[in-house]
């Protein structure tokens, strides 16, 4: 067999180990008696314990917690809403519950209880306080202001007495606490009122002194006058600044023309009467001079007189322009000085105004402080009056709604409820114990054990073979419609469908230990294949304890067989014997050699396998247990596949695991595991949940195995396996 075939063999696959519904149902069915016994013990113990328990009675009282009791005259605080938030209400009631559970309340209850006289001394001063914590419970009623007070006691009358004392003590304690809080509040208010009265007197004196010292009698009128003066100065200053800017711009343009010597042009833009006349005269003389110049030359007296007149007028224009520029420059200086004076006046008025405003702000701050002190003092006086009135009402937050009465029936023991709980515990605990037993079971008993613990392929099951059957090894041939025959045909179908396209001509049937049923399985598997018309050869390869000749050759062991062929290496005369089963032949083991392992692992054996597979459609080798000797492991390298038989519920899974690992270590093609000796007719067994119970219904339909089914139900071991007496490790 090639390496690729070995790696792809079905036995090398490791199926996923998971619990299916059938697995769970199978375990539940198998462990049902464990669960029944555990349930019975639980019910008996619970019933006896309930009957022996002391009767406990529960007294019940109801109180109401009023959040606003005694606060009908409360002043609404700044930022406080009309309704409390849900979280605040929960905190409020939780606080009351914790106070009721406090040691202080329990101590007062014990003191008042002991004061009732003889017969009420079962709660001592020390242990009674701690005992009350275990018998008193306070439970708020959802979405109400009510709270349930429960007291558990073996004496119904004392339970009611303690419950009523508890509600009275808490109501009185709550009222005392509220009155003490009111007294403290009134004392604090009186202290605060005296302090604020003194502060009010001091604020009044400070206000009068500041007003007198700072002349703030007509402060508003003074500020109005200052604002009007400041506005007038601002307007005058703005107008003066505008005039200065215009004058500076004008002088700048004049001086520019003056520097360029353009006095005539400058005279035209100055808009001065004298300059206007001179400009007109200069224009007229210029025209005349041009006429004279056209008639006379520069040396002519007329030309010289005209030129002298023109220069004279020009000199007058220059002198007038210079005078005008000088005058405007002086006016600019005057305006600049006036602007500076106005700015100084503005600053002075502004300073006075700010000073007045600061004094007024300080005055207003003193007045506002005085007003706040007055308002706070009024609020404190009002609050003091309300607290005085509230304290006189003496309203408590706690109100008794229902007083406790003497209970007529005990709450413990609740036998029906205890039995229900015991039933639930018994069922869960019983099946839990059953699953623990299943987990601690070291045997291979179910398909789940094969996939979960062995990580091997599950091929099928073989029902238990009854001992009273005649010739049980060939029973499937004699009774082809029996349940065992159906099981072998199912195994044959699984093997045929698992070959993945390869031609499988040889098989090894082995086991981990002796007495697992491998010999009987080999014969029945050979019969199943022979019934298909295939030529099948059974080879007794157990050269240590051979036994295939007993059921197939009427107990006669031939002297020649497999061992003689392996010693002689001559395959010309094969000692093969026909059997009563058509198409099924037997190659017996022959004499037992001293070196069986060497014979089965040599080249002669490999040649013999090749020769036999050429003569037959299928060759099945019955080998010694692979867990005790290595013959099957040595043979596996030349065999197409190995089927391992495991006795259900008997063989240790650790031994089978070791055997499977040894086969895989040599790359043996382990096709899978067959569970043998399964009692599928047991209605409390697990196998009917895997679908194997159909065998009996199927066989009974043919009316052939009534006695067989009865014998199988007895669960006896197969006779063919009783001959294999090798001790188990």
XYZ file of C-alpha atoms in Angstrom:
729
model
C 0.000 0.000 0.000
C 1.387 3.388 -0.995
C 2.209 6.170 1.436
C -0.540 8.354 -0.020
C -3.078 5.600 0.515
C -1.977 5.232 4.079
C -2.339 8.918 4.779
C -5.758 9.084 3.205
C -7.106 5.961 4.904
C -10.335 6.440 6.808
C -8.872 5.099 10.027
C -6.321 7.877 10.102
C -9.002 10.565 10.202
C -9.752 12.028 13.590
C -13.482 12.729 13.817
C -14.641 15.682 15.830
C -15.520 14.607 19.367
C -18.779 16.363 20.261
C -21.846 15.474 22.251
C -24.902 14.955 20.049
C -28.490 14.754 21.346
C -28.333 10.963 20.905
C -25.203 10.825 23.076
C -26.928 12.753 25.852
C -30.109 10.683 25.628
C -28.068 7.497 25.699
C -26.239 8.533 28.870
C -29.513 9.642 30.473
C -31.118 6.283 29.676
C -28.157 4.320 30.998
C -27.936 6.326 34.242
C -31.678 6.429 34.905
C -31.445 4.103 37.904
C -28.721 6.237 39.443
C -31.004 9.247 39.062
C -33.993 7.318 40.496
C -32.029 6.160 43.542
C -30.577 9.615 44.138
C -34.055 11.146 43.771
C -35.525 8.658 46.236
C -32.812 9.368 48.797
C -33.322 13.128 48.352
C -37.084 12.830 48.881
C -36.725 10.620 51.952
C -34.073 12.814 53.563
C -36.085 15.942 52.801
C -39.322 14.497 54.171
C -37.689 13.222 57.375
C -35.812 16.464 57.855
C -38.960 18.533 57.291
C -40.929 16.503 59.820
C -38.154 16.884 62.416
C -37.769 20.636 61.953
C -39.187 23.103 64.490
C -42.244 24.944 63.235
C -41.564 28.582 62.481
C -44.350 31.193 62.465
C -44.212 34.567 60.733
C -45.892 37.691 62.080
C -46.524 40.495 59.591
C -46.924 44.233 60.186
C -47.111 47.089 57.684
C -45.796 50.623 58.224
C -45.868 53.692 56.016
C -42.906 56.019 55.497
C -44.140 59.584 54.781
C -41.369 61.645 53.139
C -43.094 65.012 53.852
C -44.582 64.399 57.278
C -43.944 67.412 59.556
C -42.771 69.533 56.601
C -46.132 71.048 55.662
C -44.746 74.515 56.434
C -41.396 74.035 54.763
C -39.984 76.939 52.759
C -39.074 75.909 49.211
C -35.344 76.248 48.748
C -33.730 77.873 45.709
C -33.277 75.327 42.924
C -35.406 72.683 44.679
C -38.084 70.989 42.535
C -41.544 70.116 43.769
C -41.037 66.356 43.239
C -38.092 64.236 44.320
C -36.243 62.323 41.657
C -36.651 58.552 41.591
C -33.065 57.945 42.641
C -33.449 60.283 45.614
C -36.626 58.497 46.714
C -34.893 55.108 46.493
C -32.025 56.386 48.632
C -34.514 57.816 51.151
C -36.358 54.515 51.657
C -33.150 52.464 51.594
C -31.835 54.654 54.415
C -34.948 53.946 56.489
C -34.481 50.214 55.920
C -30.888 50.334 57.118
C -31.853 52.352 60.201
C -34.540 49.778 61.054
C -31.894 47.049 60.780
C -29.464 48.945 63.003
C -28.229 47.652 66.342
C -29.674 50.682 68.171
C -33.253 49.804 67.144
C -32.749 46.115 67.958
C -31.371 47.009 71.391
C -34.452 49.098 72.178
C -36.721 46.264 71.014
C -34.921 43.777 73.296
C -35.161 46.142 76.277
C -38.899 46.695 75.791
C -39.494 42.984 75.144
C -37.750 41.989 78.383
C -39.761 44.605 80.252
C -42.946 42.612 79.520
C -42.083 40.330 82.420
C -41.812 36.563 82.943
C -42.043 34.437 79.852
C -40.334 37.049 77.703
C -36.752 36.409 78.753
C -35.758 34.269 75.735
C -33.980 37.302 74.218
C -31.019 38.213 76.404
C -29.356 41.612 76.425
C -26.335 40.395 74.459
C -27.390 37.478 72.275
C -30.920 38.806 71.795
C -29.715 41.796 69.774
C -27.867 39.501 67.385
C -30.776 37.044 67.302
C -33.193 39.771 66.202
C -31.060 40.407 63.118
C -31.861 36.869 61.982
C -35.595 36.825 62.698
C -36.636 40.356 61.653
C -36.740 41.387 58.011
C -37.911 44.637 56.436
C -39.030 44.577 52.783
C -40.191 47.745 50.920
C -43.280 47.295 48.770
C -42.538 48.300 45.194
C -43.902 51.667 43.976
C -45.440 52.496 47.381
C -44.543 54.170 50.673
C -45.269 50.952 52.551
C -42.831 48.550 54.160
C -43.499 44.988 55.322
C -42.054 43.963 58.665
C -41.708 40.200 59.138
C -40.765 38.415 62.360
C -40.064 34.666 62.357
C -40.366 32.800 65.672
C -41.182 29.325 66.896
C -43.859 30.878 69.181
C -46.617 32.551 67.109
C -47.652 34.886 69.967
C -44.095 36.098 70.544
C -43.655 36.640 66.826
C -46.608 39.075 66.841
C -45.409 40.765 70.053
C -41.906 41.351 68.673
C -43.313 42.694 65.380
C -45.565 45.203 67.155
C -42.795 46.269 69.554
C -40.473 46.762 66.599
C -42.921 49.051 64.756
C -43.629 51.052 67.948
C -39.937 51.455 68.728
C -39.104 52.626 65.253
C -42.033 55.067 65.138
C -40.987 56.583 68.467
C -37.306 56.645 67.493
C -38.134 58.411 64.253
C -40.228 61.023 66.101
C -37.491 61.543 68.706
C -34.925 61.957 65.954
C -37.092 64.511 64.154
C -37.725 66.500 67.349
C -34.028 66.481 68.212
C -33.234 67.611 64.687
C -35.824 70.391 64.999
C -34.310 71.573 68.289
C -30.857 71.692 66.806
C -32.202 73.547 63.797
C -33.944 76.154 65.969
C -30.784 76.722 68.014
C -28.778 77.155 64.853
C -31.396 79.553 63.449
C -31.324 81.712 66.589
C -27.554 81.941 66.409
C -27.710 82.888 62.739
C -30.443 85.488 63.354
C -28.367 87.233 66.060
C -25.325 87.205 63.789
C -27.253 88.669 60.840
C -28.915 91.346 62.988
C -25.475 92.549 64.030
C -24.322 92.459 60.416
C -27.409 94.487 59.371
C -26.659 97.226 61.922
C -23.041 97.383 60.768
C -24.129 97.652 57.112
C -26.529 100.521 57.880
C -23.835 102.484 59.682
C -21.304 101.885 56.917
C -23.772 103.087 54.253
C -24.595 106.347 56.059
C -20.933 107.121 56.771
C -19.871 106.524 53.155
C -22.692 108.676 51.807
C -21.809 111.532 54.129
C -18.033 111.360 53.578
C -18.273 111.313 49.779
C -20.992 113.938 49.322
C -23.293 111.552 47.500
C -26.510 113.402 48.271
C -27.066 114.569 44.630
C -24.780 112.091 42.951
C -27.131 111.490 40.015
C -27.497 115.214 39.223
C -23.741 115.734 39.396
C -23.106 112.851 37.053
C -25.662 114.232 34.572
C -23.979 117.654 34.528
C -20.573 116.086 34.064
C -21.832 113.999 31.202
C -23.285 117.099 29.478
C -20.023 119.033 29.914
C -18.032 116.094 28.617
C -20.254 115.867 25.537
C -19.840 119.616 24.801
C -16.069 119.405 25.148
C -16.003 116.382 22.863
C -17.926 118.228 20.134
C -15.700 121.339 20.370
C -12.575 119.239 20.332
C -13.751 117.315 17.287
C -14.542 120.543 15.361
C -11.162 122.052 16.295
C -9.285 118.943 15.240
C -11.091 119.006 11.891
C -10.150 122.678 11.362
C -6.502 121.968 12.254
C -6.323 119.069 9.840
C -7.760 121.180 6.989
C -5.411 124.081 7.741
C -2.359 121.817 7.895
C -3.274 120.308 4.537
C -3.749 123.757 2.988
C -0.434 125.079 4.327
C 1.344 122.007 3.051
C 0.072 122.603 -0.509
C 0.883 126.342 -0.339
C 4.418 125.733 0.821
C 4.952 123.217 -1.927
C 4.007 125.817 -4.612
C 5.978 128.457 -2.705
C 9.136 126.382 -2.846
C 8.616 125.889 -6.585
C 8.335 129.682 -7.086
C 4.800 129.393 -8.478
C 3.557 132.501 -6.648
C 1.147 133.550 -9.367
C -0.538 130.122 -9.308
C -0.522 130.237 -5.520
C -2.189 133.659 -5.544
C -5.012 132.300 -7.695
C -5.925 129.526 -5.181
C -5.587 131.582 -1.955
C -8.924 133.397 -2.568
C -7.725 136.765 -1.242
C -9.085 140.114 -2.571
C -5.676 141.764 -2.777
C -4.133 138.778 -4.466
C -7.068 138.549 -6.854
C -6.490 142.196 -7.998
C -2.731 141.639 -8.293
C -3.275 138.453 -10.259
C -5.583 140.257 -12.688
C -3.103 143.102 -13.044
C -0.260 140.646 -13.578
C -2.198 138.964 -16.337
C -2.972 142.297 -18.052
C 0.637 143.507 -17.837
C 1.889 140.151 -19.063
C -0.273 140.515 -22.140
C 0.977 144.059 -22.810
C 4.561 142.980 -22.282
C 4.155 140.280 -24.836
C 2.876 142.872 -27.343
C 5.784 145.213 -26.619
C 8.248 142.369 -26.884
C 6.919 141.597 -30.310
C 7.547 145.137 -31.489
C 10.697 146.047 -29.607
C 13.807 144.317 -28.675
C 15.191 143.870 -25.159
C 17.366 147.032 -25.426
C 14.473 149.241 -26.282
C 13.334 151.581 -23.494
C 9.694 150.625 -23.970
C 10.521 146.968 -23.558
C 12.522 147.655 -20.428
C 9.726 149.770 -18.902
C 7.194 147.011 -19.600
C 9.467 144.376 -18.138
C 10.112 146.471 -14.999
C 6.364 146.951 -14.469
C 5.814 143.138 -14.795
C 8.511 142.338 -12.250
C 7.132 144.896 -9.853
C 3.692 143.314 -9.890
C 5.247 139.866 -9.448
C 7.192 141.126 -6.432
C 3.997 142.456 -4.878
C 2.337 139.059 -5.416
C 5.289 137.238 -3.779
C 5.228 139.585 -0.798
C 1.469 139.194 -0.316
C 1.724 135.394 -0.626
C 4.536 135.226 1.940
C 2.549 137.376 4.304
C -0.520 135.208 3.884
C 1.415 131.943 4.477
C 2.976 133.417 7.604
C -0.402 134.504 8.920
C -1.986 131.084 8.390
C 0.992 129.393 10.065
C 0.472 131.520 13.150
C -3.227 130.727 13.105
C -2.360 126.967 13.024
C -0.211 127.395 16.115
C -3.072 129.121 17.903
C -5.497 126.352 16.950
C -3.064 123.653 18.124
C -2.752 125.265 21.534
C -6.552 125.488 21.800
C -6.866 121.788 20.906
C -4.419 120.808 23.675
C -6.379 122.876 26.197
C -9.622 121.178 25.191
C -8.008 117.730 25.534
C -6.804 118.591 29.017
C -10.293 119.719 29.968
C -11.743 116.474 28.641
C -9.364 114.370 30.740
C -10.178 116.383 33.836
C -13.927 115.990 33.345
C -13.485 112.279 32.584
C -11.468 111.767 35.763
C -14.089 113.510 37.863
C -16.828 111.440 36.234
C -15.003 108.145 36.838
C -14.355 109.069 40.429
C -18.039 109.813 40.918
C -18.971 106.516 39.266
C -16.576 104.549 41.458
C -18.017 106.137 44.549
C -21.527 105.404 43.352
C -20.597 101.742 42.593
C -19.159 101.331 46.060
C -22.237 102.950 47.517
C -24.486 100.613 45.559
C -22.419 97.579 46.674
C -22.831 98.599 50.307
C -26.546 99.147 49.712
C -26.913 95.757 47.964
C -25.121 93.994 50.824
C -27.455 95.702 53.211
C -30.445 94.529 51.161
C -29.170 90.933 51.062
C -28.644 90.975 54.804
C -32.180 92.252 55.289
C -33.634 89.548 52.989
C -31.634 86.765 54.620
C -32.630 87.960 58.076
C -36.276 87.997 56.996
C -35.917 84.430 55.609
C -34.262 83.226 58.825
C -36.998 84.767 60.950
C -39.661 83.188 58.741
C -37.897 79.815 58.851
C -37.601 80.070 62.638
C -41.339 80.684 62.930
C -42.072 77.716 60.660
C -39.699 75.430 62.567
C -41.365 76.479 65.809
C -44.779 75.659 64.349
C -43.541 72.370 62.824
C -42.033 71.213 66.109
C -45.338 71.790 67.853
C -47.194 69.536 65.414
C -44.960 66.539 66.462
C -45.622 64.645 63.211
C -43.521 61.525 62.571
C -42.423 60.068 59.231
C -43.512 56.586 60.302
C -47.162 55.525 60.591
C -48.454 52.089 61.519
C -50.802 50.766 58.823
C -51.423 47.177 59.978
C -50.430 45.816 63.372
C -49.161 42.253 63.554
C -51.604 39.534 64.549
C -50.833 36.065 65.881
C -50.151 33.797 62.856
C -52.214 30.636 62.645
C -50.063 28.521 60.285
C -46.308 27.963 60.277
C -44.241 29.024 57.278
C -41.624 26.388 57.967
C -41.316 23.599 57.227
C -43.125 23.952 53.878
C -43.251 20.250 53.132
C -44.776 20.480 49.603
C -42.246 23.092 48.542
C -39.399 21.160 50.138
C -40.442 18.037 48.279
C -40.632 19.952 44.990
C -37.149 21.359 45.551
C -35.906 17.924 46.593
C -37.355 16.481 43.398
C -35.591 19.086 41.283
C -32.359 18.593 43.215
C -32.704 14.828 43.032
C -33.216 14.781 39.267
C -30.408 17.222 38.556
C -28.073 15.705 41.150
C -28.887 12.139 40.117
C -28.198 12.725 36.470
C -25.177 14.819 37.382
C -23.853 11.875 39.362
C -24.679 9.677 36.384
C -22.640 11.889 34.083
C -19.770 11.739 36.584
C -19.986 7.953 36.557
C -20.033 8.036 32.776
C -16.967 10.274 32.779
C -15.135 8.015 35.232
C -16.045 4.901 33.208
C -12.738 3.759 31.695
C -14.253 1.449 29.080
C -15.137 2.005 25.430
C -18.890 1.549 25.285
C -20.421 4.023 22.793
C -19.699 5.599 19.418
C -18.947 8.834 21.292
C -16.212 7.019 23.261
C -14.645 5.911 19.972
C -14.556 9.398 18.450
C -13.896 11.309 21.672
C -11.261 9.166 23.352
C -9.743 7.134 20.513
C -10.033 9.843 17.812
C -10.784 6.973 15.397
C -13.594 6.221 12.965
C -16.597 4.334 14.334
C -17.555 1.508 11.934
C -20.503 -0.089 13.692
C -21.663 -2.475 16.418
C -22.077 -6.235 16.692
C -24.846 -7.409 19.042
C -24.075 -9.826 21.833
C -24.159 -13.478 20.693
C -26.092 -15.754 23.075
C -24.287 -18.847 24.336
C -27.213 -21.197 23.774
C -27.085 -20.729 19.993
C -25.850 -23.752 18.092
C -22.647 -22.940 16.170
C -22.695 -19.205 16.974
C -19.677 -18.425 14.729
C -21.576 -19.378 11.549
C -24.900 -18.178 12.921
C -25.077 -15.407 10.326
C -24.841 -18.032 7.577
C -27.425 -20.283 9.155
C -29.765 -17.396 10.029
C -29.150 -14.700 7.392
C -32.064 -12.567 8.622
C -30.977 -12.425 12.238
C -29.976 -9.226 13.993
C -26.305 -10.275 14.019
C -26.381 -10.914 10.273
C -27.906 -7.478 9.734
C -25.159 -5.928 11.859
C -22.437 -7.634 9.804
C -24.022 -6.520 6.540
C -24.087 -2.968 7.908
C -20.389 -3.236 8.808
C -19.671 -4.592 5.310
C -21.497 -1.606 3.751
C -19.553 0.878 5.871
C -16.240 -0.701 4.867
C -17.202 -0.709 1.182
C -18.201 2.961 1.271
C -15.038 4.069 3.081
C -12.419 2.928 0.584
C -12.246 6.313 -1.230
C -11.921 4.634 -4.635
C -9.002 2.331 -3.745
C -9.135 -1.447 -4.320
C -9.047 -3.154 -0.940
C -8.116 -6.845 -1.277
C -6.836 -7.662 2.194
C -8.024 -6.909 5.751
C -6.714 -7.562 9.250
C -9.214 -8.135 12.041
C -7.538 -7.633 15.405
C -8.211 -6.346 18.912
C -6.339 -4.763 21.810
C -6.776 -7.732 24.157
C -7.982 -11.322 24.079
C -11.672 -12.194 24.444
C -12.804 -9.126 22.468
C -14.530 -11.163 19.696
C -12.138 -10.653 16.794
C -12.252 -14.321 15.629
C -16.029 -14.449 15.520
C -16.110 -11.043 13.814
C -13.597 -12.294 11.200
C -15.789 -15.310 10.361
C -19.028 -13.313 10.218
C -17.428 -10.559 8.118
C -16.134 -13.235 5.723
C -19.641 -14.745 5.516
C -21.113 -11.283 4.799
C -18.716 -10.727 1.871
C -19.162 -14.319 0.617
C -22.929 -13.780 0.485
C -22.236 -11.009 -2.054
C -20.710 -13.632 -4.349
C -17.144 -12.595 -3.664
C -14.411 -15.182 -3.278
C -13.275 -14.747 0.320
C -10.338 -16.406 2.046
C -10.053 -16.477 5.840
C -6.455 -16.753 7.012
C -5.785 -17.861 10.584
C -2.762 -15.610 11.268
C -2.885 -16.225 15.026
C 0.125 -18.583 15.071
C 0.055 -18.612 18.871
C -3.581 -19.545 19.679
C -5.223 -20.484 16.385
C -8.909 -21.404 16.453
C -10.533 -20.670 13.074
C -10.397 -24.433 12.338
C -12.745 -25.205 15.230
C -15.973 -23.658 13.838
C -15.091 -24.013 10.137
C -13.391 -27.469 10.013
C -15.359 -29.146 12.775
C -12.545 -28.735 15.258
C -9.882 -30.592 13.223
C -6.611 -28.654 13.020
C -4.620 -29.454 9.859
C -0.890 -29.953 10.233
C -0.167 -27.817 7.169
C -1.172 -24.200 7.051
C 0.121 -20.630 7.087
C 3.183 -21.458 9.168
C 4.316 -24.212 6.795
C 3.899 -21.904 3.768
C 5.978 -19.183 5.442
C 8.719 -21.676 6.363
C 8.888 -23.327 2.956
C 8.168 -20.271 0.783
C 6.524 -22.711 -1.668
C 3.085 -21.496 -2.778
C 2.484 -24.183 -5.417
C 0.411 -26.403 -3.131
C -1.718 -24.163 -0.890
C -3.338 -25.942 2.082
C -6.647 -24.093 1.583
C -9.838 -25.794 2.774
C -13.359 -25.074 1.546
C -16.069 -24.414 4.139
C -19.773 -25.050 4.201
C -20.277 -21.363 3.344
C -20.242 -20.905 -0.438
C -17.380 -18.696 -1.699
C -15.661 -18.838 1.725
C -12.393 -20.754 2.156
C -9.952 -21.166 5.039
C -6.170 -21.136 5.249
C -5.508 -22.580 8.729
C -2.589 -21.603 10.931
C -0.880 -25.005 10.859
C 1.626 -25.937 13.490
C 2.545 -23.225 15.982
C 6.073 -21.965 15.203
C 8.582 -20.688 17.729
C 9.104 -17.424 15.809
C 5.674 -16.273 14.595
C 6.538 -12.579 14.516
C 9.595 -13.109 12.295
C 7.564 -15.248 9.879
C 4.762 -12.675 9.609
C 7.106 -9.711 9.078
C 9.377 -11.206 6.430
C 9.453 -10.972 2.658
C 7.914 -14.446 2.309
C 4.749 -13.245 4.008
C 4.613 -10.216 1.725
C 4.887 -12.515 -1.310
C 2.209 -14.807 0.086
C -0.191 -11.865 0.545
C 0.402 -10.775 -3.044
C -0.213 -14.357 -4.239
C -3.414 -14.819 -2.227
C -4.915 -11.451 -3.204
C -4.410 -12.466 -6.804
C -6.486 -15.623 -6.241
C -9.312 -14.201 -4.107
C -11.435 -11.064 -4.110
C -10.823 -10.483 -0.389
C -8.399 -12.022 2.084
C -9.228 -11.587 5.811
C -6.466 -12.226 8.377
C -7.442 -13.139 11.942
C -4.440 -12.005 14.049
C -3.442 -12.103 17.715
C -4.393 -9.098 19.893
C -2.362 -6.075 18.752
C -2.210 -4.749 22.305
C -0.286 -7.755 23.641
C 1.837 -8.935 20.683
C 3.137 -7.118 17.634
C 2.128 -9.647 14.909
C -0.696 -7.481 13.566
C 1.558 -4.419 13.602
C 4.228 -6.288 11.639
C 1.650 -7.505 9.088
C 0.017 -4.069 8.646
C 2.627 -2.761 6.229
C 1.448 -5.144 3.462
C -2.271 -5.261 4.322
C -4.783 -2.810 2.823
C -6.682 -2.106 6.038
C -7.177 -2.996 9.694
C -10.467 -3.419 11.548
C -10.126 -3.305 15.342
C -12.721 -5.090 17.481
C -13.404 -3.732 20.987
C -15.584 -5.487 23.553
C -18.168 -2.818 24.513
C -18.108 -1.790 28.162
C -15.184 -4.044 29.135
C -11.939 -2.967 27.541
C -10.044 -0.074 29.114
C -9.895 2.864 26.771
C -6.304 3.579 27.789
C -5.214 0.145 26.507
C -7.144 0.646 23.267
C -5.664 4.132 22.911
C -2.156 2.721 23.241
C -2.919 0.038 20.647
C -4.328 2.584 18.180
C -1.315 4.830 18.679
C 1.049 1.896 17.995
C -0.748 1.183 14.720
C -0.630 4.824 13.659
C 3.058 5.050 14.551
C 3.820 2.481 11.816
C 1.414 4.175 9.365
C -1.016 1.261 9.525
C -4.281 1.900 7.690
C -6.687 1.617 10.634
C -10.115 1.672 9.005
C -11.945 2.064 12.286
C -13.380 0.496 15.444
C -16.150 -2.117 15.754
C -17.932 -2.369 19.122
C -18.662 -6.041 19.850
C -20.995 -7.672 22.355
C -23.520 -4.813 22.499
C -26.833 -5.480 24.266
C -29.040 -3.389 22.003
C -32.253 -5.027 23.249
C -31.937 -3.520 26.716
C -34.545 -0.731 26.729
C -32.633 1.180 29.400
C -29.417 0.916 27.375
C -27.859 3.691 25.385
C -27.692 2.078 21.927
C -31.342 2.471 21.036
C -30.648 6.233 20.947
C -28.044 5.651 18.223
C -30.600 3.948 15.963
C -29.370 0.367 16.476
C -32.574 -0.935 17.991
C -33.989 -1.369 14.499
C -32.177 -4.701 14.110
C -34.700 -6.592 16.149
C -37.691 -4.984 14.541
C -36.201 -5.785 11.148
C -35.387 -9.418 12.001
C -38.703 -10.049 13.699
C -40.480 -8.937 10.550
C -39.217 -12.111 8.863
C -40.306 -14.283 11.759
C -37.034 -16.178 11.985
C -35.416 -15.263 15.308
C -37.823 -15.298 18.223
C -35.574 -17.551 20.273
C -32.506 -15.701 19.073
C -33.876 -12.362 20.188
C -34.725 -13.751 23.596
C -31.235 -15.145 24.005
C -29.621 -11.899 22.880
C -31.693 -9.986 25.409
C -30.095 -12.105 28.113
C -26.742 -10.484 27.264
C -24.591 -13.557 27.447
C -21.078 -13.707 26.020
C -20.376 -15.509 22.738
C -19.133 -19.064 23.046
C -16.529 -18.498 20.389
C -14.829 -15.899 22.580
C -14.797 -18.016 25.706
C -12.057 -20.135 24.144
C -9.667 -17.202 24.096
C -8.463 -17.310 27.628
C -5.420 -15.047 27.428
C -5.290 -12.964 30.602
C -6.087 -9.273 30.337
C -3.327 -6.801 31.350
